[in-house]
Structure formats: C-alpha cells, structure tokens
Steps between C-alpha positions, in 0.01 A plus 500: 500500500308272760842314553728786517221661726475231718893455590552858553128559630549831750776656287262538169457882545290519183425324173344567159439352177516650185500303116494238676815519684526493886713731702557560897696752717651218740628669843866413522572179265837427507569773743599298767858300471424139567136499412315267279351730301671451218460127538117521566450762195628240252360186631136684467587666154626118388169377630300746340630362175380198512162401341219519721479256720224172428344477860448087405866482373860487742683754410843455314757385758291447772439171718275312705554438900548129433810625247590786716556180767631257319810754363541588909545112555731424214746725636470386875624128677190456684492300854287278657397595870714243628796606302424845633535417905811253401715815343383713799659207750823469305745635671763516225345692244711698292277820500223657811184346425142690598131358486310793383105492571325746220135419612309846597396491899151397434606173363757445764232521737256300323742213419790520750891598487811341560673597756870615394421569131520874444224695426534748163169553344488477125449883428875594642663179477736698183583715708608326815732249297640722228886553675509826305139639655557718814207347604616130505533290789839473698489131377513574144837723422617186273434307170537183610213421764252262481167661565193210477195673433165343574146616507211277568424287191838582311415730231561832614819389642656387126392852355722633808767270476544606143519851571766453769668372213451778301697695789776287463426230791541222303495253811144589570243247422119413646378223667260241306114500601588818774402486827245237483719309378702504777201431736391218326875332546441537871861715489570692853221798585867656616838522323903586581698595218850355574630523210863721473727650223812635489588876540524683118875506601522798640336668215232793582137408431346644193462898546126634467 
C-alpha cells in the first residue's frame, strides 16, 4: 500500500482495508497511452513481496557507490588529462570531439574553468547528448562523437560517462582525477578544439 501509494501519490482517490486485504480507487491508471502506470504498479506490487526489509542488511541486488563506480569504469577507456588536450589538438580525428565540463556553477567559480570546454551541468547532460532527445545539443545528432566528461576530482564524471553509454555514445569517456587534475598538470587555463571528422556521407543526422 505505502509503495503503490507513494508512486501514484495524488491519484489515490480512496483506500480501505478489509480481512486484511488492501484496496484503492486509483484516478486514471493505465488511462493514459504511454504512461508508466502499468510499469510503476508492478514494480511496487513486486516490491511489496519481498520480505521486510533488515534496516542493517543491503537489500538483494543492490550495490555500494564504490561498486556502482567501479562497473561505470569497467565499461569506459579512461584518459589522462594530457591525453585529453592531445585528442582535442589532433586534427585528424576520425569523429568531432567535445570537452564537456559537468561541475555545477558554484564549483566553477570556486575552482576555475577552462576556457573552450563546454559547459553541460550534470542534471541535463542525458538530455543534451542523447541524438534522439529534442532537447540535445546541435553537436550531438550522431553515435560516433567523442564527448570527454570531467568534473572536478573525477568521480562524478565516470557515473556520467557510463550513462552516455547507456544512450548509445559509446565514444564517451571521463577524464582521470577531473579538473584538478588538469590544474595540477599545469595544462592551458584556455583550449581550441581542432580536431575534424568527416561528413556522415551525406546521411541525415539522427531524427529526435
């Protein structure tokens, strides 16, 4: 009841229970075509059958940060700072290349920028790189580029880069040790990606 409750919180109209049975009038479940109501009544009714939960013990299936970003790491080809400005200077790349700062203004400010690397804070960075969003970024209408994520210590940046991937960029990747890693290399306050690639042969970029 709590879980069902708490997915579809404003539509629960009324509720009762009787032998020890719970029932609800739910405003329009399923009434909608391309809701995810059905989706969200099931995943609380599976939940609800589990055995109650041990507040000391991790629940079945579920995993620490340090596992959540050590999985986002196995599946990404990590770069060094260094490695990072050298593939934004090559001008023969096979695919565009973008240096993609996810820090929130407040550390920007506090720590400084780089000058050239595109700004695309971490709460809407999914949606400016998926090339089916209508929301993306003229930049990303293809599969192929190479989007180098870094934040300022580079941990939120592999948890990004691995959801990129999830989209289906499978170029993008995050830079080791962030920002102040960066800093600490005594790499340019100021960059120029020159890096080209060639046209998607006349092809039109993926649709929204």
């Amino acid at each position: 009841a709590l879980l069902i409750c708490s997915k579809l919180l404003t539509r629960v109209e009324r509720q009762s229970t009787r032998h020890r049975r719970w029932a609800a009038l739910i405003r329009g479940l399923c009434a909608t075509p391309g809701s995810n109501d059905d989706a969200a009544f099931w995943d609380a009714a599976r939940k609800a059958a589990r055995a109650p939960i041990d507040p000391l013990v991790p629940p079945q299936g579920s995993r620490s940060i340090a596992q959540v970003l050590a999985d986002a790491r196995a599946r990404l080809q990590r770069i060094t700072p260094a490695q990072a400005l050298a593939e934004l200077q090559d001008d023969h790349s096979l695919w565009p290349i973008v240096l993609v700062d996810i820090r929130p203004e407040a550390q920007r400010k506090a720590h400084g920028e780089i000058a050239g690397a595109l700004i695309v804070e971490r709460n809407v960075l999914e949606w400016r790189f998926d090339p089916r969003c209508a929301h993306r970024l003229p930049i990303a209408d293809r599969y192929d580029l190479r989007v180098i994520v870094f934040c300022q210590e580079g941990y939120t940046s592999s948890l990004a880069a691995a959801a990129l991937h999830d989209l289906g960029m499978l170029n993008a990747t995050d830079m080791i040790g962030g920002y102040a890693a960066w800093k600490d290399a005594r790499l340019p306050d100021e960059i120029e990606v020159s890096s080209t690639a060639p046209p998607t042969e006349g092809r039109a970029s993926v649709q929204a």
